[in-house]
PDB file of C-alpha atoms in Angstrom:
ATOM      1  CA  ARG A   1       0.318  -0.044   0.294  1.00 44.00           C
ATOM      2  CA  SER A   2       1.287   3.132  -0.997  1.00 52.00           C
ATOM      3  CA  PRO A   3       1.203   6.056   1.821  1.00 52.00           C
ATOM      4  CA  LEU A   4      -0.842   9.529   1.132  1.00 59.00           C
ATOM      5  CA  PRO A   5       1.172  12.518   2.316  1.00 68.00           C
ATOM      6  CA  ASP A   6       0.549  14.542   4.871  1.00 81.00           C
ATOM      7  CA  MET A   7      -3.351  14.861   5.884  1.00 89.00           C
ATOM      8  CA  HIS A   8      -3.975  18.154   6.987  1.00 91.00           C
ATOM      9  CA  MET A   9      -7.237  17.640   8.183  1.00 93.00           C
ATOM     10  CA  MET A  10      -8.949  21.378   8.285  1.00 92.00           C
ATOM     11  CA  VAL A  11     -12.153  20.214  10.033  1.00 92.00           C
ATOM     12  CA  ALA A  12     -13.677  20.091  13.403  1.00 91.00           C
ATOM     13  CA  ARG A  13     -14.117  17.078  15.382  1.00 95.00           C
ATOM     14  CA  PRO A  14     -10.750  15.470  13.718  1.00 97.00           C
ATOM     15  CA  GLU A  15     -11.462  12.724  16.258  1.00 97.00           C
ATOM     16  CA  GLN A  16     -13.859  11.002  13.900  1.00 97.00           C
ATOM     17  CA  TRP A  17     -11.822  11.032  11.102  1.00 97.00           C
ATOM     18  CA  VAL A  18      -8.633   9.302  12.513  1.00 97.00           C
ATOM     19  CA  LYS A  19      -9.239   5.758  11.574  1.00 97.00           C
ATOM     20  CA  PRO A  20     -10.452   6.492   8.158  1.00 95.00           C
ATOM     21  CA  MET A  21      -7.790   8.202   7.039  1.00 95.00           C
ATOM     22  CA  ALA A  22      -5.144   5.381   8.524  1.00 94.00           C
ATOM     23  CA  VAL A  23      -6.987   3.244   6.656  1.00 93.00           C
ATOM     24  CA  ALA A  24      -6.470   5.072   3.375  1.00 90.00           C
ATOM     25  CA  GLY A  25      -2.710   4.715   3.894  1.00 90.00           C
ATOM     26  CA  ALA A  26      -2.371   8.227   5.427  1.00 92.00           C
ATOM     27  CA  ASN A  27       1.405   8.434   7.261  1.00 93.00           C
ATOM     28  CA  GLN A  28       0.786  11.736   8.839  1.00 95.00           C
ATOM     29  CA  TYR A  29      -2.493  13.192  10.420  1.00 97.00           C
ATOM     30  CA  THR A  30      -2.240  17.085  11.274  1.00 97.00           C
ATOM     31  CA  PHE A  31      -5.126  18.158  12.816  1.00 97.00           C
ATOM     32  CA  HIS A  32      -5.771  21.873  14.228  1.00 97.00           C
ATOM     33  CA  LEU A  33      -4.983  22.274  18.310  1.00 97.00           C
ATOM     34  CA  GLU A  34      -8.216  24.372  18.015  1.00 97.00           C
ATOM     35  CA  ALA A  35     -10.280  21.706  17.008  1.00 96.00           C
ATOM     36  CA  THR A  36     -10.130  19.624  19.767  1.00 96.00           C
ATOM     37  CA  ASP A  37     -11.216  19.427  23.527  1.00 95.00           C
ATOM     38  CA  ASN A  38      -8.635  17.084  24.116  1.00 97.00           C
ATOM     39  CA  PRO A  39      -4.917  16.491  21.821  1.00 97.00           C
ATOM     40  CA  GLY A  40      -3.167  14.101  24.279  1.00 97.00           C
ATOM     41  CA  ALA A  41      -6.116  11.550  23.794  1.00 98.00           C
ATOM     42  CA  LEU A  42      -6.136  12.554  19.653  1.00 98.00           C
ATOM     43  CA  ILE A  43      -2.198  12.500  19.598  1.00 98.00           C
ATOM     44  CA  LYS A  44      -2.475   9.110  21.267  1.00 98.00           C
ATOM     45  CA  ASP A  45      -5.065   7.652  18.912  1.00 98.00           C
ATOM     46  CA  ILE A  46      -3.313   9.052  16.290  1.00 98.00           C
ATOM     47  CA  ARG A  47      -0.017   7.062  17.105  1.00 98.00           C
ATOM     48  CA  GLU A  48      -2.133   4.206  17.875  1.00 98.00           C
ATOM     49  CA  ASN A  49      -3.354   3.867  14.174  1.00 97.00           C
ATOM     50  CA  GLY A  50       0.239   4.144  12.967  1.00 95.00           C
ATOM     51  CA  MET A  51       0.617   7.566  12.110  1.00 96.00           C
ATOM     52  CA  LYS A  52       2.960  10.536  12.396  1.00 96.00           C
ATOM     53  CA  VAL A  53       1.534  13.322  14.434  1.00 98.00           C
ATOM     54  CA  GLY A  54       1.228  17.136  13.104  1.00 97.00           C
ATOM     55  CA  LEU A  55      -0.261  19.786  14.965  1.00 98.00           C
ATOM     56  CA  ALA A  56      -1.413  22.733  13.415  1.00 97.00           C
ATOM     57  CA  ILE A  57      -2.455  26.322  15.014  1.00 98.00           C
ATOM     58  CA  LYS A  58      -4.463  29.549  13.449  1.00 97.00           C
ATOM     59  CA  PRO A  59      -2.575  32.791  13.319  1.00 97.00           C
ATOM     60  CA  GLY A  60      -4.601  33.607  16.133  1.00 96.00           C
ATOM     61  CA  THR A  61      -3.293  30.648  18.677  1.00 97.00           C
ATOM     62  CA  THR A  62      -0.307  31.750  20.280  1.00 96.00           C
ATOM     63  CA  VAL A  63       2.642  29.280  20.188  1.00 96.00           C
ATOM     64  CA  GLU A  64       2.361  29.062  23.364  1.00 95.00           C
ATOM     65  CA  HIS A  65      -0.338  26.854  22.832  1.00 96.00           C
ATOM     66  CA  LEU A  66       1.047  24.187  20.997  1.00 96.00           C
ATOM     67  CA  ALA A  67       4.443  23.665  23.041  1.00 95.00           C
ATOM     68  CA  PRO A  68       2.953  21.523  25.755  1.00 96.00           C
ATOM     69  CA  TRP A  69       2.155  18.815  22.869  1.00 97.00           C
ATOM     70  CA  ALA A  70       5.617  19.717  21.270  1.00 96.00           C
ATOM     71  CA  ASN A  71       7.506  16.523  22.265  1.00 96.00           C
ATOM     72  CA  GLN A  72       4.722  14.515  21.320  1.00 97.00           C
ATOM     73  CA  ILE A  73       4.151  15.484  17.800  1.00 98.00           C
ATOM     74  CA  ASP A  74       6.582  14.601  14.438  1.00 97.00           C
ATOM     75  CA  MET A  75       5.701  18.458  12.916  1.00 97.00           C
ATOM     76  CA  ALA A  76       4.226  21.369  14.076  1.00 98.00           C
ATOM     77  CA  LEU A  77       2.219  23.543  11.433  1.00 97.00           C
ATOM     78  CA  VAL A  78       1.593  27.348  11.830  1.00 98.00           C
ATOM     79  CA  MET A  79      -0.502  28.850   9.459  1.00 96.00           C
ATOM     80  CA  THR A  80       0.156  31.585   7.449  1.00 96.00           C
ATOM     81  CA  VAL A  81      -2.785  32.739   6.586  1.00 95.00           C
ATOM     82  CA  GLU A  82      -6.689  32.177   8.066  1.00 92.00           C
ATOM     83  CA  PRO A  83      -7.339  28.459   6.946  1.00 88.00           C
ATOM     84  CA  GLY A  84     -10.113  28.136   4.198  1.00 81.00           C
ATOM     85  CA  PHE A  85      -9.001  29.059   1.194  1.00 78.00           C
ATOM     86  CA  GLY A  86      -6.349  29.615  -1.500  1.00 78.00           C
ATOM     87  CA  GLY A  87      -4.773  33.085  -2.574  1.00 80.00           C
ATOM     88  CA  GLN A  88      -4.572  34.683   0.658  1.00 86.00           C
ATOM     89  CA  LYS A  89      -1.676  37.144   1.606  1.00 93.00           C
ATOM     90  CA  PHE A  90       1.654  35.940   3.637  1.00 95.00           C
ATOM     91  CA  MET A  91       0.861  37.105   7.509  1.00 96.00           C
ATOM     92  CA  GLU A  92       4.643  37.588   8.205  1.00 97.00           C
ATOM     93  CA  ASP A  93       3.988  38.408  11.692  1.00 97.00           C
ATOM     94  CA  MET A  94       3.686  35.047  11.868  1.00 98.00           C
ATOM     95  CA  MET A  95       7.328  34.084  11.837  1.00 98.00           C
ATOM     96  CA  PRO A  96       8.346  34.781  15.542  1.00 98.00           C
ATOM     97  CA  LYS A  97       6.491  31.269  16.329  1.00 98.00           C
ATOM     98  CA  VAL A  98       8.200  29.321  13.551  1.00 98.00           C
ATOM     99  CA  GLN A  99      11.501  31.200  15.119  1.00 97.00           C
ATOM    100  CA  TRP A 100      10.515  30.295  18.972  1.00 97.00           C
ATOM    101  CA  LEU A 101       9.559  26.536  17.765  1.00 97.00           C
ATOM    102  CA  ARG A 102      12.885  26.243  16.256  1.00 96.00           C
ATOM    103  CA  THR A 103      14.624  27.474  18.903  1.00 95.00           C
ATOM    104  CA  GLN A 104      12.801  25.514  21.465  1.00 96.00           C
ATOM    105  CA  PHE A 105      12.674  22.212  19.416  1.00 96.00           C
ATOM    106  CA  PRO A 106      15.454  22.334  17.254  1.00 94.00           C
ATOM    107  CA  SER A 107      14.976  18.727  16.091  1.00 93.00           C
ATOM    108  CA  LEU A 108      10.812  19.460  15.500  1.00 95.00           C
ATOM    109  CA  ASP A 109       9.852  19.557  11.670  1.00 95.00           C
ATOM    110  CA  ILE A 110       8.166  22.880  11.539  1.00 96.00           C
ATOM    111  CA  GLU A 111       5.513  23.906   8.787  1.00 96.00           C
ATOM    112  CA  VAL A 112       4.447  26.960   7.516  1.00 97.00           C
ATOM    113  CA  ASP A 113       1.176  27.048   5.337  1.00 95.00           C
ATOM    114  CA  GLY A 114      -0.375  29.943   3.642  1.00 92.00           C
ATOM    115  CA  GLY A 115       0.915  32.592   0.986  1.00 93.00           C
ATOM    116  CA  VAL A 116       3.849  31.149   0.866  1.00 95.00           C
ATOM    117  CA  GLY A 117       6.077  31.697  -2.529  1.00 94.00           C
ATOM    118  CA  PRO A 118       9.192  33.016  -4.029  1.00 95.00           C
ATOM    119  CA  ASP A 119       8.497  36.052  -2.758  1.00 95.00           C
ATOM    120  CA  THR A 120       8.003  34.750   0.974  1.00 96.00           C
ATOM    121  CA  ILE A 121       9.520  31.654   0.946  1.00 96.00           C
ATOM    122  CA  HIS A 122      13.165  33.430   2.330  1.00 95.00           C
ATOM    123  CA  LYS A 123      11.292  34.878   5.298  1.00 97.00           C
ATOM    124  CA  CYS A 124      10.230  31.251   6.342  1.00 96.00           C
ATOM    125  CA  ALA A 125      13.059  29.493   5.532  1.00 96.00           C
ATOM    126  CA  GLU A 126      15.224  31.791   7.958  1.00 95.00           C
ATOM    127  CA  ALA A 127      12.530  32.105  10.574  1.00 97.00           C
ATOM    128  CA  GLY A 128      13.229  27.900  11.088  1.00 96.00           C
ATOM    129  CA  ALA A 129      10.453  26.629   8.584  1.00 96.00           C
ATOM    130  CA  ASN A 130      11.913  23.025   7.172  1.00 94.00           C
ATOM    131  CA  MET A 131       8.709  22.113   5.580  1.00 93.00           C
ATOM    132  CA  ILE A 132       5.972  24.412   3.524  1.00 92.00           C
ATOM    133  CA  VAL A 133       2.982  24.010   1.602  1.00 91.00           C
ATOM    134  CA  SER A 134       2.688  26.365  -1.126  1.00 91.00           C
ATOM    135  CA  GLY A 135      -0.796  26.248  -3.677  1.00 89.00           C
ATOM    136  CA  SER A 136      -1.629  29.378  -5.683  1.00 90.00           C
ATOM    137  CA  ALA A 137       2.443  30.065  -6.242  1.00 93.00           C
ATOM    138  CA  ILE A 138       2.878  27.032  -7.838  1.00 93.00           C
ATOM    139  CA  MET A 139      -0.642  26.360  -9.562  1.00 93.00           C
ATOM    140  CA  LYS A 140      -0.784  29.799 -11.375  1.00 93.00           C
ATOM    141  CA  SER A 141       2.568  30.034 -12.044  1.00 94.00           C
ATOM    142  CA  ALA A 142       4.032  29.832 -15.929  1.00 96.00           C
ATOM    143  CA  ASP A 143       6.641  27.484 -14.942  1.00 96.00           C
ATOM    144  CA  PRO A 144       5.967  25.247 -11.795  1.00 94.00           C
ATOM    145  CA  ARG A 145       8.839  23.137 -11.730  1.00 95.00           C
ATOM    146  CA  SER A 146      11.221  26.163 -10.838  1.00 96.00           C
ATOM    147  CA  VAL A 147       9.020  27.412  -8.379  1.00 95.00           C
ATOM    148  CA  ILE A 148       9.439  24.089  -6.874  1.00 94.00           C
ATOM    149  CA  ASN A 149      13.081  23.873  -7.340  1.00 95.00           C
ATOM    150  CA  LEU A 150      12.984  27.254  -5.892  1.00 94.00           C
ATOM    151  CA  LEU A 151      11.209  26.397  -2.971  1.00 95.00           C
ATOM    152  CA  ARG A 152      12.814  23.358  -1.698  1.00 93.00           C
ATOM    153  CA  ASN A 153      16.629  24.768  -2.732  1.00 94.00           C
ATOM    154  CA  VAL A 154      15.879  27.754  -0.332  1.00 94.00           C
ATOM    155  CA  CYS A 155      14.711  25.553   3.231  1.00 91.00           C
ATOM    156  CA  SER A 156      17.394  23.539   1.993  1.00 91.00           C
ATOM    157  CA  GLU A 157      19.998  25.640   2.253  1.00 92.00           C
ATOM    158  CA  ALA A 158      18.275  27.421   5.077  1.00 91.00           C
ATOM    159  CA  ALA A 159      18.505  24.146   6.806  1.00 88.00           C
ATOM    160  CA  GLN A 160      22.126  23.266   5.938  1.00 89.00           C
ATOM    161  CA  LYS A 161      23.416  27.213   7.466  1.00 89.00           C
ATOM    162  CA  ARG A 162      21.315  26.310  10.630  1.00 84.00           C
ATOM    163  CA  CYS A 163      23.602  23.278  10.683  1.00 83.00           C
ATOM    164  CA  LEU A 164      26.455  24.442  10.278  1.00 82.00           C
ATOM    165  CA  ASP A 165      25.552  27.521  12.651  1.00 77.00           C
ATOM    166  CA  ARG A 166      25.411  25.058  15.646  1.00 66.00           C
TER     167      ARG A 166
END
């Protein structure tokens, strides 16, 4: 069975979708902290269903709300737009959350999602993101392959620089 990429579940009651996503072959299940009353139980359920755990926060949620769970997850996702629809403007004021997570949890995968493209990728990578989601910037490009390569290269170079700086 071929694993699916990360399932970013922008849903109410994410608990109800864990088993169906595991059965479908997902290898990571990312849920929004704001969508559950019991993150610990949900993290446990995701793990018991054989998937990695991603935990997302919306722009209005402080990174300190995510911190207690950081040692129990595989990936932290900082939303850089309000969840819901593509093409929104990147919120640069979310980068301190990424920087703080990278400082406090250096080995954690940190992803940003929302408004990421050639004009904003450097800010994300320099803040400490090593994973990105980019939709509109790729899909609306005349040359999607070159945009993907640029995004990948900027993240890789920033990660290498962080390793050298340690």
